[in-house]
């Protein structure tokens, strides 16, 4: 399994999944079109069970979104 190293202050397109077995989202791939890396440690929370989701894959967005 490869580990993605996230660059701080960068946007990614990602696929995430919930690993909570009792959650309806369990093991379902969910697209996140704009995931911000924060300080290099991005996080996604499941909207149904409120647990952290696993980032399956992430690709740097090119071009990066403009923030106003």
mmCIF file as Biopython writes it, N, C-alpha, C and O atoms, coordinates in Angstrom:
data_model
#
loop_
_atom_site.group_PDB
_atom_site.id
_atom_site.type_symbol
_atom_site.label_atom_id
_atom_site.label_alt_id
_atom_site.label_comp_id
_atom_site.label_asym_id
_atom_site.label_entity_id
_atom_site.label_seq_id
_atom_site.pdbx_PDB_ins_code
_atom_site.Cartn_x
_atom_site.Cartn_y
_atom_site.Cartn_z
_atom_site.occupancy
_atom_site.B_iso_or_equiv
_atom_site.auth_seq_id
_atom_site.auth_asym_id
_atom_site.pdbx_PDB_model_num
ATOM 1   N N  . UNK A ? 1  ? 0.848   -1.171 0.000   1.0 0.0 1  A 1 
ATOM 2   C CA . UNK A ? 1  ? 0.000   0.000  0.000   1.0 0.0 1  A 1 
ATOM 3   C C  . UNK A ? 1  ? 0.895   1.236  0.000   1.0 0.0 1  A 1 
ATOM 4   O O  . UNK A ? 1  ? 1.845   1.311  0.779   1.0 0.0 1  A 1 
ATOM 5   N N  . UNK A ? 2  ? 0.599   2.209  -0.870  1.0 0.0 2  A 1 
ATOM 6   C CA . UNK A ? 2  ? 1.394   3.429  -0.889  1.0 0.0 2  A 1 
ATOM 7   C C  . UNK A ? 2  ? 0.793   4.458  0.052   1.0 0.0 2  A 1 
ATOM 8   O O  . UNK A ? 2  ? -0.419  4.490  0.266   1.0 0.0 2  A 1 
ATOM 9   N N  . UNK A ? 3  ? 1.642   5.288  0.603   1.0 0.0 3  A 1 
ATOM 10  C CA . UNK A ? 3  ? 1.215   6.345  1.503   1.0 0.0 3  A 1 
ATOM 11  C C  . UNK A ? 3  ? 1.402   7.671  0.779   1.0 0.0 3  A 1 
ATOM 12  O O  . UNK A ? 3  ? 2.481   7.957  0.260   1.0 0.0 3  A 1 
ATOM 13  N N  . UNK A ? 4  ? 0.340   8.481  0.748   1.0 0.0 4  A 1 
ATOM 14  C CA . UNK A ? 4  ? 0.411   9.775  0.099   1.0 0.0 4  A 1 
ATOM 15  C C  . UNK A ? 4  ? 0.978   10.792 1.077   1.0 0.0 4  A 1 
ATOM 16  O O  . UNK A ? 4  ? 0.509   10.899 2.210   1.0 0.0 4  A 1 
ATOM 17  N N  . UNK A ? 5  ? 1.979   11.532 0.641   1.0 0.0 5  A 1 
ATOM 18  C CA . UNK A ? 5  ? 2.512   12.638 1.428   1.0 0.0 5  A 1 
ATOM 19  C C  . UNK A ? 5  ? 1.850   13.901 0.917   1.0 0.0 5  A 1 
ATOM 20  O O  . UNK A ? 5  ? 2.013   14.267 -0.247  1.0 0.0 5  A 1 
ATOM 21  N N  . UNK A ? 6  ? 1.107   14.563 1.779   1.0 0.0 6  A 1 
ATOM 22  C CA . UNK A ? 6  ? 0.366   15.749 1.378   1.0 0.0 6  A 1 
ATOM 23  C C  . UNK A ? 6  ? 1.202   17.006 1.577   1.0 0.0 6  A 1 
ATOM 24  O O  . UNK A ? 6  ? 1.843   17.186 2.612   1.0 0.0 6  A 1 
ATOM 25  N N  . UNK A ? 7  ? 1.183   17.874 0.564   1.0 0.0 7  A 1 
ATOM 26  C CA . UNK A ? 7  ? 1.866   19.160 0.624   1.0 0.0 7  A 1 
ATOM 27  C C  . UNK A ? 7  ? 0.941   20.131 1.352   1.0 0.0 7  A 1 
ATOM 28  O O  . UNK A ? 7  ? -0.241  20.207 1.019   1.0 0.0 7  A 1 
ATOM 29  N N  . UNK A ? 8  ? 1.448   20.879 2.342   1.0 0.0 8  A 1 
ATOM 30  C CA . UNK A ? 8  ? 0.601   21.850 3.037   1.0 0.0 8  A 1 
ATOM 31  C C  . UNK A ? 8  ? 0.009   22.893 2.084   1.0 0.0 8  A 1 
ATOM 32  O O  . UNK A ? 8  ? 0.617   23.246 1.074   1.0 0.0 8  A 1 
ATOM 33  N N  . UNK A ? 9  ? -1.177  23.373 2.422   1.0 0.0 9  A 1 
ATOM 34  C CA . UNK A ? 9  ? -1.866  24.441 1.686   1.0 0.0 9  A 1 
ATOM 35  C C  . UNK A ? 9  ? -2.077  24.103 0.215   1.0 0.0 9  A 1 
ATOM 36  O O  . UNK A ? 9  ? -1.883  24.951 -0.656  1.0 0.0 9  A 1 
ATOM 37  N N  . UNK A ? 10 ? -2.476  22.862 -0.061  1.0 0.0 10 A 1 
ATOM 38  C CA . UNK A ? 10 ? -2.680  22.392 -1.432  1.0 0.0 10 A 1 
ATOM 39  C C  . UNK A ? 10 ? -4.020  21.673 -1.526  1.0 0.0 10 A 1 
ATOM 40  O O  . UNK A ? 10 ? -4.438  20.990 -0.591  1.0 0.0 10 A 1 
ATOM 41  N N  . UNK A ? 11 ? -4.685  21.835 -2.662  1.0 0.0 11 A 1 
ATOM 42  C CA . UNK A ? 11 ? -5.956  21.148 -2.906  1.0 0.0 11 A 1 
ATOM 43  C C  . UNK A ? 11 ? -5.738  19.859 -3.693  1.0 0.0 11 A 1 
ATOM 44  O O  . UNK A ? 11 ? -4.886  19.792 -4.579  1.0 0.0 11 A 1 
ATOM 45  N N  . UNK A ? 12 ? -6.518  18.846 -3.356  1.0 0.0 12 A 1 
ATOM 46  C CA . UNK A ? 12 ? -6.450  17.530 -3.999  1.0 0.0 12 A 1 
ATOM 47  C C  . UNK A ? 12 ? -7.850  17.084 -4.403  1.0 0.0 12 A 1 
ATOM 48  O O  . UNK A ? 12 ? -8.835  17.502 -3.794  1.0 0.0 12 A 1 
ATOM 49  N N  . UNK A ? 13 ? -7.942  16.241 -5.421  1.0 0.0 13 A 1 
ATOM 50  C CA . UNK A ? 13 ? -9.148  15.476 -5.718  1.0 0.0 13 A 1 
ATOM 51  C C  . UNK A ? 13 ? -8.915  14.124 -5.056  1.0 0.0 13 A 1 
ATOM 52  O O  . UNK A ? 13 ? -7.885  13.492 -5.289  1.0 0.0 13 A 1 
ATOM 53  N N  . UNK A ? 14 ? -9.856  13.676 -4.235  1.0 0.0 14 A 1 
ATOM 54  C CA . UNK A ? 14 ? -9.624  12.465 -3.454  1.0 0.0 14 A 1 
ATOM 55  C C  . UNK A ? 14 ? -10.809 11.509 -3.511  1.0 0.0 14 A 1 
ATOM 56  O O  . UNK A ? 14 ? -11.931 11.882 -3.854  1.0 0.0 14 A 1 
ATOM 57  N N  . UNK A ? 15 ? -10.515 10.266 -3.162  1.0 0.0 15 A 1 
ATOM 58  C CA . UNK A ? 15 ? -11.533 9.243  -2.952  1.0 0.0 15 A 1 
ATOM 59  C C  . UNK A ? 15 ? -11.350 8.774  -1.512  1.0 0.0 15 A 1 
ATOM 60  O O  . UNK A ? 15 ? -10.246 8.419  -1.099  1.0 0.0 15 A 1 
ATOM 61  N N  . UNK A ? 16 ? -12.444 8.777  -0.757  1.0 0.0 16 A 1 
ATOM 62  C CA . UNK A ? 16 ? -12.399 8.377  0.648   1.0 0.0 16 A 1 
ATOM 63  C C  . UNK A ? 16 ? -13.411 7.265  0.892   1.0 0.0 16 A 1 
ATOM 64  O O  . UNK A ? 16 ? -14.300 7.022  0.076   1.0 0.0 16 A 1 
ATOM 65  N N  . UNK A ? 17 ? -13.256 6.593  2.035   1.0 0.0 17 A 1 
ATOM 66  C CA . UNK A ? 17 ? -14.252 5.596  2.433   1.0 0.0 17 A 1 
ATOM 67  C C  . UNK A ? 17 ? -14.310 5.520  3.947   1.0 0.0 17 A 1 
ATOM 68  O O  . UNK A ? 17 ? -13.313 5.746  4.633   1.0 0.0 17 A 1 
ATOM 69  N N  . UNK A ? 18 ? -15.483 5.202  4.456   1.0 0.0 18 A 1 
ATOM 70  C CA . UNK A ? 18 ? -15.684 5.047  5.890   1.0 0.0 18 A 1 
ATOM 71  C C  . UNK A ? 18 ? -15.325 3.611  6.266   1.0 0.0 18 A 1 
ATOM 72  O O  . UNK A ? 18 ? -15.707 2.669  5.572   1.0 0.0 18 A 1 
ATOM 73  N N  . UNK A ? 19 ? -14.599 3.451  7.355   1.0 0.0 19 A 1 
ATOM 74  C CA . UNK A ? 19 ? -14.197 2.115  7.806   1.0 0.0 19 A 1 
ATOM 75  C C  . UNK A ? 19 ? -14.955 1.667  9.058   1.0 0.0 19 A 1 
ATOM 76  O O  . UNK A ? 19 ? -14.562 0.701  9.712   1.0 0.0 19 A 1 
ATOM 77  N N  . UNK A ? 20 ? -16.045 2.372  9.390   1.0 0.0 20 A 1 
ATOM 78  C CA . UNK A ? 20 ? -16.877 2.006  10.529  1.0 0.0 20 A 1 
ATOM 79  C C  . UNK A ? 20 ? -17.910 0.984  10.046  1.0 0.0 20 A 1 
ATOM 80  O O  . UNK A ? 20 ? -18.793 1.322  9.259   1.0 0.0 20 A 1 
ATOM 81  N N  . UNK A ? 21 ? -17.803 -0.254 10.512  1.0 0.0 21 A 1 
ATOM 82  C CA . UNK A ? 21 ? -18.630 -1.354 9.992   1.0 0.0 21 A 1 
ATOM 83  C C  . UNK A ? 21 ? -20.128 -1.137 10.159  1.0 0.0 21 A 1 
ATOM 84  O O  . UNK A ? 21 ? -20.905 -1.666 9.365   1.0 0.0 21 A 1 
ATOM 85  N N  . UNK A ? 22 ? -20.556 -0.388 11.152  1.0 0.0 22 A 1 
ATOM 86  C CA . UNK A ? 22 ? -21.990 -0.177 11.379  1.0 0.0 22 A 1 
ATOM 87  C C  . UNK A ? 22 ? -22.560 0.993  10.580  1.0 0.0 22 A 1 
ATOM 88  O O  . UNK A ? 22 ? -23.758 1.263  10.654  1.0 0.0 22 A 1 
ATOM 89  N N  . UNK A ? 23 ? -21.724 1.683  9.826   1.0 0.0 23 A 1 
ATOM 90  C CA . UNK A ? 23 ? -22.150 2.854  9.059   1.0 0.0 23 A 1 
ATOM 91  C C  . UNK A ? 23 ? -22.699 2.443  7.690   1.0 0.0 23 A 1 
ATOM 92  O O  . UNK A ? 23 ? -22.145 1.547  7.051   1.0 0.0 23 A 1 
ATOM 93  N N  . UNK A ? 24 ? -23.778 3.083  7.231   1.0 0.0 24 A 1 
ATOM 94  C CA . UNK A ? 24 ? -24.288 2.810  5.884   1.0 0.0 24 A 1 
ATOM 95  C C  . UNK A ? 24 ? -23.270 3.124  4.779   1.0 0.0 24 A 1 
ATOM 96  O O  . UNK A ? 24 ? -23.359 2.567  3.685   1.0 0.0 24 A 1 
ATOM 97  N N  . UNK A ? 25 ? -22.301 4.014  5.055   1.0 0.0 25 A 1 
ATOM 98  C CA . UNK A ? 25 ? -21.257 4.346  4.083   1.0 0.0 25 A 1 
ATOM 99  C C  . UNK A ? 25 ? -20.082 3.373  4.126   1.0 0.0 25 A 1 
ATOM 100 O O  . UNK A ? 25 ? -19.110 3.560  3.393   1.0 0.0 25 A 1 
ATOM 101 N N  . UNK A ? 26 ? -20.145 2.355  4.953   1.0 0.0 26 A 1 
ATOM 102 C CA . UNK A ? 26 ? -19.009 1.453  5.150   1.0 0.0 26 A 1 
ATOM 103 C C  . UNK A ? 26 ? -18.468 0.936  3.819   1.0 0.0 26 A 1 
ATOM 104 O O  . UNK A ? 26 ? -19.196 0.341  3.024   1.0 0.0 26 A 1 
ATOM 105 N N  . UNK A ? 27 ? -17.191 1.172  3.597   1.0 0.0 27 A 1 
ATOM 106 C CA . UNK A ? 27 ? -16.441 0.658  2.460   1.0 0.0 27 A 1 
ATOM 107 C C  . UNK A ? 27 ? -16.947 1.158  1.100   1.0 0.0 27 A 1 
ATOM 108 O O  . UNK A ? 27 ? -16.614 0.581  0.065   1.0 0.0 27 A 1 
ATOM 109 N N  . UNK A ? 28 ? -17.746 2.225  1.101   1.0 0.0 28 A 1 
ATOM 110 C CA . UNK A ? 28 ? -18.243 2.797  -0.153  1.0 0.0 28 A 1 
ATOM 111 C C  . UNK A ? 28 ? -17.300 3.909  -0.596  1.0 0.0 28 A 1 
ATOM 112 O O  . UNK A ? 28 ? -17.051 4.831  0.181   1.0 0.0 28 A 1 
ATOM 113 N N  . UNK A ? 29 ? -16.772 3.858  -1.803  1.0 0.0 29 A 1 
ATOM 114 C CA . UNK A ? 29 ? -15.904 4.951  -2.265  1.0 0.0 29 A 1 
ATOM 115 C C  . UNK A ? 29 ? -16.723 6.227  -2.477  1.0 0.0 29 A 1 
ATOM 116 O O  . UNK A ? 29 ? -17.781 6.200  -3.107  1.0 0.0 29 A 1 
ATOM 117 N N  . UNK A ? 30 ? -16.225 7.331  -1.949  1.0 0.0 30 A 1 
ATOM 118 C CA . UNK A ? 30 ? -16.896 8.622  -2.069  1.0 0.0 30 A 1 
ATOM 119 C C  . UNK A ? 30 ? -15.884 9.622  -2.631  1.0 0.0 30 A 1 
ATOM 120 O O  . UNK A ? 30 ? -14.784 9.771  -2.100  1.0 0.0 30 A 1 
ATOM 121 N N  . UNK A ? 31 ? -16.272 10.307 -3.714  1.0 0.0 31 A 1 
ATOM 122 C CA . UNK A ? 31 ? -15.402 11.308 -4.330  1.0 0.0 31 A 1 
ATOM 123 C C  . UNK A ? 31 ? -15.458 12.609 -3.543  1.0 0.0 31 A 1 
ATOM 124 O O  . UNK A ? 31 ? -16.531 13.071 -3.155  1.0 0.0 31 A 1 
ATOM 125 N N  . UNK A ? 32 ? -14.294 13.187 -3.317  1.0 0.0 32 A 1 
ATOM 126 C CA . UNK A ? 32 ? -14.174 14.516 -2.714  1.0 0.0 32 A 1 
ATOM 127 C C  . UNK A ? 32 ? -13.444 15.359 -3.758  1.0 0.0 32 A 1 
ATOM 128 O O  . UNK A ? 32 ? -12.228 15.240 -3.904  1.0 0.0 32 A 1 
ATOM 129 N N  . UNK A ? 33 ? -14.173 16.213 -4.489  1.0 0.0 33 A 1 
ATOM 130 C CA . UNK A ? 33 ? -13.565 16.937 -5.601  1.0 0.0 33 A 1 
ATOM 131 C C  . UNK A ? 33 ? -12.516 17.969 -5.186  1.0 0.0 33 A 1 
ATOM 132 O O  . UNK A ? 33 ? -11.591 18.241 -5.952  1.0 0.0 33 A 1 
ATOM 133 N N  . UNK A ? 34 ? -12.642 18.553 -3.981  1.0 0.0 34 A 1 
ATOM 134 C CA . UNK A ? 34 ? -11.660 19.526 -3.498  1.0 0.0 34 A 1 
ATOM 135 C C  . UNK A ? 34 ? -11.369 19.255 -2.028  1.0 0.0 34 A 1 
ATOM 136 O O  . UNK A ? 34 ? -12.123 19.665 -1.146  1.0 0.0 34 A 1 
ATOM 137 N N  . UNK A ? 35 ? -10.275 18.563 -1.781  1.0 0.0 35 A 1 
ATOM 138 C CA . UNK A ? 35 ? -9.831  18.272 -0.415  1.0 0.0 35 A 1 
ATOM 139 C C  . UNK A ? 35 ? -8.627  19.154 -0.115  1.0 0.0 35 A 1 
ATOM 140 O O  . UNK A ? 35 ? -7.605  19.065 -0.795  1.0 0.0 35 A 1 
ATOM 141 N N  . UNK A ? 36 ? -8.745  20.008 0.904   1.0 0.0 36 A 1 
ATOM 142 C CA . UNK A ? 36 ? -7.649  20.910 1.269   1.0 0.0 36 A 1 
ATOM 143 C C  . UNK A ? 36 ? -6.739  20.191 2.253   1.0 0.0 36 A 1 
ATOM 144 O O  . UNK A ? 36 ? -7.209  19.545 3.189   1.0 0.0 36 A 1 
ATOM 145 N N  . UNK A ? 37 ? -5.437  20.307 2.035   1.0 0.0 37 A 1 
ATOM 146 C CA . UNK A ? 37 ? -4.478  19.547 2.840   1.0 0.0 37 A 1 
ATOM 147 C C  . UNK A ? 37 ? -4.159  20.174 4.189   1.0 0.0 37 A 1 
ATOM 148 O O  . UNK A ? 37 ? -3.447  19.567 4.990   1.0 0.0 37 A 1 
ATOM 149 N N  . UNK A ? 38 ? -4.665  21.373 4.463   1.0 0.0 38 A 1 
ATOM 150 C CA . UNK A ? 38 ? -4.355  22.073 5.716   1.0 0.0 38 A 1 
ATOM 151 C C  . UNK A ? 38 ? -2.850  22.183 5.879   1.0 0.0 38 A 1 
ATOM 152 O O  . UNK A ? 38 ? -2.174  22.699 4.990   1.0 0.0 38 A 1 
ATOM 153 N N  . UNK A ? 39 ? -2.314  21.715 6.985   1.0 0.0 39 A 1 
ATOM 154 C CA . UNK A ? 39 ? -0.875  21.762 7.226   1.0 0.0 39 A 1 
ATOM 155 C C  . UNK A ? 39 ? -0.170  20.522 6.732   1.0 0.0 39 A 1 
ATOM 156 O O  . UNK A ? 39 ? 0.933   20.219 7.188   1.0 0.0 39 A 1 
ATOM 157 N N  . UNK A ? 40 ? -0.776  19.797 5.812   1.0 0.0 40 A 1 
ATOM 158 C CA . UNK A ? 40 ? -0.192  18.560 5.296   1.0 0.0 40 A 1 
ATOM 159 C C  . UNK A ? 40 ? -0.855  17.326 5.884   1.0 0.0 40 A 1 
ATOM 160 O O  . UNK A ? 40 ? -0.432  16.201 5.616   1.0 0.0 40 A 1 
ATOM 161 N N  . UNK A ? 41 ? -1.891  17.534 6.683   1.0 0.0 41 A 1 
ATOM 162 C CA . UNK A ? 41 ? -2.623  16.414 7.303   1.0 0.0 41 A 1 
ATOM 163 C C  . UNK A ? 41 ? -4.124  16.623 7.094   1.0 0.0 41 A 1 
ATOM 164 O O  . UNK A ? 41 ? -4.816  17.060 8.014   1.0 0.0 41 A 1 
ATOM 165 N N  . UNK A ? 42 ? -4.638  16.316 5.891   1.0 0.0 42 A 1 
ATOM 166 C CA . UNK A ? 42 ? -6.071  16.518 5.641   1.0 0.0 42 A 1 
ATOM 167 C C  . UNK A ? 42 ? -6.916  15.483 6.371   1.0 0.0 42 A 1 
ATOM 168 O O  . UNK A ? 42 ? -6.446  14.397 6.713   1.0 0.0 42 A 1 
ATOM 169 N N  . UNK A ? 43 ? -8.152  15.839 6.597   1.0 0.0 43 A 1 
ATOM 170 C CA . UNK A ? 43 ? -9.074  14.907 7.238   1.0 0.0 43 A 1 
ATOM 171 C C  . UNK A ? 43 ? -10.463 15.052 6.660   1.0 0.0 43 A 1 
ATOM 172 O O  . UNK A ? 43 ? -10.884 16.144 6.278   1.0 0.0 43 A 1 
ATOM 173 N N  . UNK A ? 44 ? -11.176 13.931 6.599   1.0 0.0 44 A 1 
ATOM 174 C CA . UNK A ? 44 ? -12.548 13.919 6.110   1.0 0.0 44 A 1 
ATOM 175 C C  . UNK A ? 44 ? -13.379 13.157 7.126   1.0 0.0 44 A 1 
ATOM 176 O O  . UNK A ? 44 ? -12.999 12.070 7.561   1.0 0.0 44 A 1 
ATOM 177 N N  . UNK A ? 45 ? -14.519 13.731 7.505   1.0 0.0 45 A 1 
ATOM 178 C CA . UNK A ? 45 ? -15.394 13.104 8.476   1.0 0.0 45 A 1 
ATOM 179 C C  . UNK A ? 45 ? -16.644 12.583 7.766   1.0 0.0 45 A 1 
ATOM 180 O O  . UNK A ? 45 ? -17.207 13.269 6.912   1.0 0.0 45 A 1 
ATOM 181 N N  . UNK A ? 46 ? -17.068 11.393 8.111   1.0 0.0 46 A 1 
ATOM 182 C CA . UNK A ? 46 ? -18.272 10.804 7.537   1.0 0.0 46 A 1 
ATOM 183 C C  . UNK A ? 46 ? -19.488 11.624 7.982   1.0 0.0 46 A 1 
ATOM 184 O O  . UNK A ? 46 ? -19.639 11.930 9.165   1.0 0.0 46 A 1 
ATOM 185 N N  . UNK A ? 47 ? -20.338 11.969 7.038   1.0 0.0 47 A 1 
ATOM 186 C CA . UNK A ? 47 ? -21.538 12.737 7.346   1.0 0.0 47 A 1 
ATOM 187 C C  . UNK A ? 47 ? -22.618 11.926 8.032   1.0 0.0 47 A 1 
ATOM 188 O O  . UNK A ? 47 ? -23.553 12.502 8.588   1.0 0.0 47 A 1 
ATOM 189 N N  . UNK A ? 48 ? -22.518 10.608 8.011   1.0 0.0 48 A 1 
ATOM 190 C CA . UNK A ? 48 ? -23.542 9.771  8.639   1.0 0.0 48 A 1 
ATOM 191 C C  . UNK A ? 48 ? -23.172 9.329  10.050  1.0 0.0 48 A 1 
ATOM 192 O O  . UNK A ? 48 ? -23.985 9.424  10.969  1.0 0.0 48 A 1 
ATOM 193 N N  . UNK A ? 49 ? -21.933 8.843  10.220  1.0 0.0 49 A 1 
ATOM 194 C CA . UNK A ? 49 ? -21.551 8.308  11.535  1.0 0.0 49 A 1 
ATOM 195 C C  . UNK A ? 49 ? -20.597 9.229  12.301  1.0 0.0 49 A 1 
ATOM 196 O O  . UNK A ? 49 ? -20.292 8.978  13.467  1.0 0.0 49 A 1 
ATOM 197 N N  . UNK A ? 50 ? -20.129 10.291 11.646  1.0 0.0 50 A 1 
ATOM 198 C CA . UNK A ? 50 ? -19.242 11.289 12.248  1.0 0.0 50 A 1 
ATOM 199 C C  . UNK A ? 50 ? -17.840 10.788 12.567  1.0 0.0 50 A 1 
ATOM 200 O O  . UNK A ? 50 ? -17.103 11.480 13.270  1.0 0.0 50 A 1 
ATOM 201 N N  . UNK A ? 51 ? -17.437 9.611  12.080  1.0 0.0 51 A 1 
ATOM 202 C CA . UNK A ? 51 ? -16.082 9.099  12.277  1.0 0.0 51 A 1 
ATOM 203 C C  . UNK A ? 51 ? -15.183 9.563  11.131  1.0 0.0 51 A 1 
ATOM 204 O O  . UNK A ? 51 ? -15.661 9.942  10.062  1.0 0.0 51 A 1 
ATOM 205 N N  . UNK A ? 52 ? -13.886 9.525  11.374  1.0 0.0 52 A 1 
ATOM 206 C CA . UNK A ? 52 ? -12.929 9.882  10.323  1.0 0.0 52 A 1 
ATOM 207 C C  . UNK A ? 52 ? -12.997 8.871  9.193   1.0 0.0 52 A 1 
ATOM 208 O O  . UNK A ? 52 ? -13.211 7.680  9.419   1.0 0.0 52 A 1 
ATOM 209 N N  . UNK A ? 53 ? -12.813 9.360  7.973   1.0 0.0 53 A 1 
ATOM 210 C CA . UNK A ? 53 ? -12.821 8.496  6.801   1.0 0.0 53 A 1 
ATOM 211 C C  . UNK A ? 53 ? -11.386 8.271  6.337   1.0 0.0 53 A 1 
ATOM 212 O O  . UNK A ? 53 ? -10.506 9.096  6.581   1.0 0.0 53 A 1 
ATOM 213 N N  . UNK A ? 54 ? -11.163 7.150  5.669   1.0 0.0 54 A 1 
ATOM 214 C CA . UNK A ? 54 ? -9.854  6.777  5.149   1.0 0.0 54 A 1 
ATOM 215 C C  . UNK A ? 54 ? -9.699  7.373  3.750   1.0 0.0 54 A 1 
ATOM 216 O O  . UNK A ? 54 ? -10.590 7.238  2.911   1.0 0.0 54 A 1 
ATOM 217 N N  . UNK A ? 55 ? -8.566  8.029  3.503   1.0 0.0 55 A 1 
ATOM 218 C CA . UNK A ? 55 ? -8.284  8.571  2.178   1.0 0.0 55 A 1 
ATOM 219 C C  . UNK A ? 55 ? -7.657  7.451  1.348   1.0 0.0 55 A 1 
ATOM 220 O O  . UNK A ? 55 ? -6.540  7.014  1.622   1.0 0.0 55 A 1 
ATOM 221 N N  . UNK A ? 56 ? -8.384  6.997  0.340   1.0 0.0 56 A 1 
ATOM 222 C CA . UNK A ? 56 ? -7.955  5.880  -0.501  1.0 0.0 56 A 1 
ATOM 223 C C  . UNK A ? 56 ? -6.962  6.347  -1.563  1.0 0.0 56 A 1 
ATOM 224 O O  . UNK A ? 56 ? -5.952  5.689  -1.812  1.0 0.0 56 A 1 
ATOM 225 N N  . UNK A ? 57 ? -7.261  7.492  -2.187  1.0 0.0 57 A 1 
ATOM 226 C CA . UNK A ? 57 ? -6.365  8.043  -3.200  1.0 0.0 57 A 1 
ATOM 227 C C  . UNK A ? 57 ? -6.539  9.556  -3.241  1.0 0.0 57 A 1 
ATOM 228 O O  . UNK A ? 57 ? -7.582  10.089 -2.862  1.0 0.0 57 A 1 
ATOM 229 N N  . UNK A ? 58 ? -5.498  10.234 -3.707  1.0 0.0 58 A 1 
ATOM 230 C CA . UNK A ? 58 ? -5.554  11.692 -3.832  1.0 0.0 58 A 1 
ATOM 231 C C  . UNK A ? 58 ? -4.615  12.145 -4.944  1.0 0.0 58 A 1 
ATOM 232 O O  . UNK A ? 58 ? -3.504  11.636 -5.090  1.0 0.0 58 A 1 
ATOM 233 N N  . UNK A ? 59 ? -5.088  13.108 -5.719  1.0 0.0 59 A 1 
ATOM 234 C CA . UNK A ? 59 ? -4.316  13.668 -6.826  1.0 0.0 59 A 1 
ATOM 235 C C  . UNK A ? 59 ? -4.329  15.186 -6.699  1.0 0.0 59 A 1 
ATOM 236 O O  . UNK A ? 59 ? -5.383  15.786 -6.484  1.0 0.0 59 A 1 
ATOM 237 N N  . UNK A ? 60 ? -3.164  15.806 -6.832  1.0 0.0 60 A 1 
ATOM 238 C CA . UNK A ? 60 ? -3.074  17.263 -6.755  1.0 0.0 60 A 1 
ATOM 239 C C  . UNK A ? 60 ? -3.902  17.875 -7.882  1.0 0.0 60 A 1 
ATOM 240 O O  . UNK A ? 60 ? -3.799  17.461 -9.037  1.0 0.0 60 A 1 
ATOM 241 N N  . UNK A ? 61 ? -4.725  18.867 -7.533  1.0 0.0 61 A 1 
ATOM 242 C CA . UNK A ? 61 ? -5.492  19.571 -8.551  1.0 0.0 61 A 1 
ATOM 243 C C  . UNK A ? 61 ? -4.573  20.524 -9.309  1.0 0.0 61 A 1 
ATOM 244 O O  . UNK A ? 61 ? -3.810  21.280 -8.707  1.0 0.0 61 A 1 
ATOM 245 N N  . UNK A ? 62 ? -4.657  20.476 -10.640 1.0 0.0 62 A 1 
ATOM 246 C CA . UNK A ? 62 ? -3.852  21.347 -11.470 1.0 0.0 62 A 1 
ATOM 247 C C  . UNK A ? 62 ? -4.742  21.890 -12.581 1.0 0.0 62 A 1 
ATOM 248 O O  . UNK A ? 62 ? -5.107  21.144 -13.490 1.0 0.0 62 A 1 
ATOM 249 N N  . UNK A ? 63 ? -5.092  23.145 -12.532 1.0 0.0 63 A 1 
ATOM 250 C CA . UNK A ? 63 ? -4.573  24.198 -11.658 1.0 0.0 63 A 1 
ATOM 251 C C  . UNK A ? 63 ? -5.246  24.148 -10.279 1.0 0.0 63 A 1 
ATOM 252 O O  . UNK A ? 63 ? -6.321  23.569 -10.120 1.0 0.0 63 A 1 
ATOM 253 N N  . UNK A ? 64 ? -4.601  24.759 -9.302  1.0 0.0 64 A 1 
ATOM 254 C CA . UNK A ? 64 ? -5.147  24.879 -7.965  1.0 0.0 64 A 1 
ATOM 255 C C  . UNK A ? 64 ? -6.301  25.892 -7.991  1.0 0.0 64 A 1 
ATOM 256 O O  . UNK A ? 64 ? -6.229  26.882 -8.720  1.0 0.0 64 A 1 
ATOM 257 N N  . UNK A ? 65 ? -7.366  25.659 -7.204  1.0 0.0 65 A 1 
ATOM 258 C CA . UNK A ? 65 ? -8.472  26.623 -7.145  1.0 0.0 65 A 1 
ATOM 259 C C  . UNK A ? 65 ? -7.978  27.968 -6.613  1.0 0.0 65 A 1 
ATOM 260 O O  . UNK A ? 65 ? -7.080  28.027 -5.773  1.0 0.0 65 A 1 
ATOM 261 N N  . UNK A ? 66 ? -8.575  29.031 -7.114  1.0 0.0 66 A 1 
ATOM 262 C CA . UNK A ? 66 ? -8.240  30.366 -6.622  1.0 0.0 66 A 1 
ATOM 263 C C  . UNK A ? 66 ? -9.087  30.652 -5.396  1.0 0.0 66 A 1 
ATOM 264 O O  . UNK A ? 66 ? -10.303 30.461 -5.403  1.0 0.0 66 A 1 
ATOM 265 N N  . UNK A ? 67 ? -8.421  31.118 -4.335  1.0 0.0 67 A 1 
ATOM 266 C CA . UNK A ? 67 ? -9.112  31.439 -3.094  1.0 0.0 67 A 1 
ATOM 267 C C  . UNK A ? 67 ? -9.148  32.943 -2.946  1.0 0.0 67 A 1 
ATOM 268 O O  . UNK A ? 67 ? -8.131  33.624 -3.073  1.0 0.0 67 A 1 
ATOM 269 N N  . UNK A ? 68 ? -10.359 33.457 -2.671  1.0 0.0 68 A 1 
ATOM 270 C CA . UNK A ? 68 ? -10.463 34.916 -2.528  1.0 0.0 68 A 1 
ATOM 271 C C  . UNK A ? 68 ? -10.563 35.327 -1.089  1.0 0.0 68 A 1 
ATOM 272 O O  . UNK A ? 68 ? -10.656 36.518 -0.792  1.0 0.0 68 A 1 
#
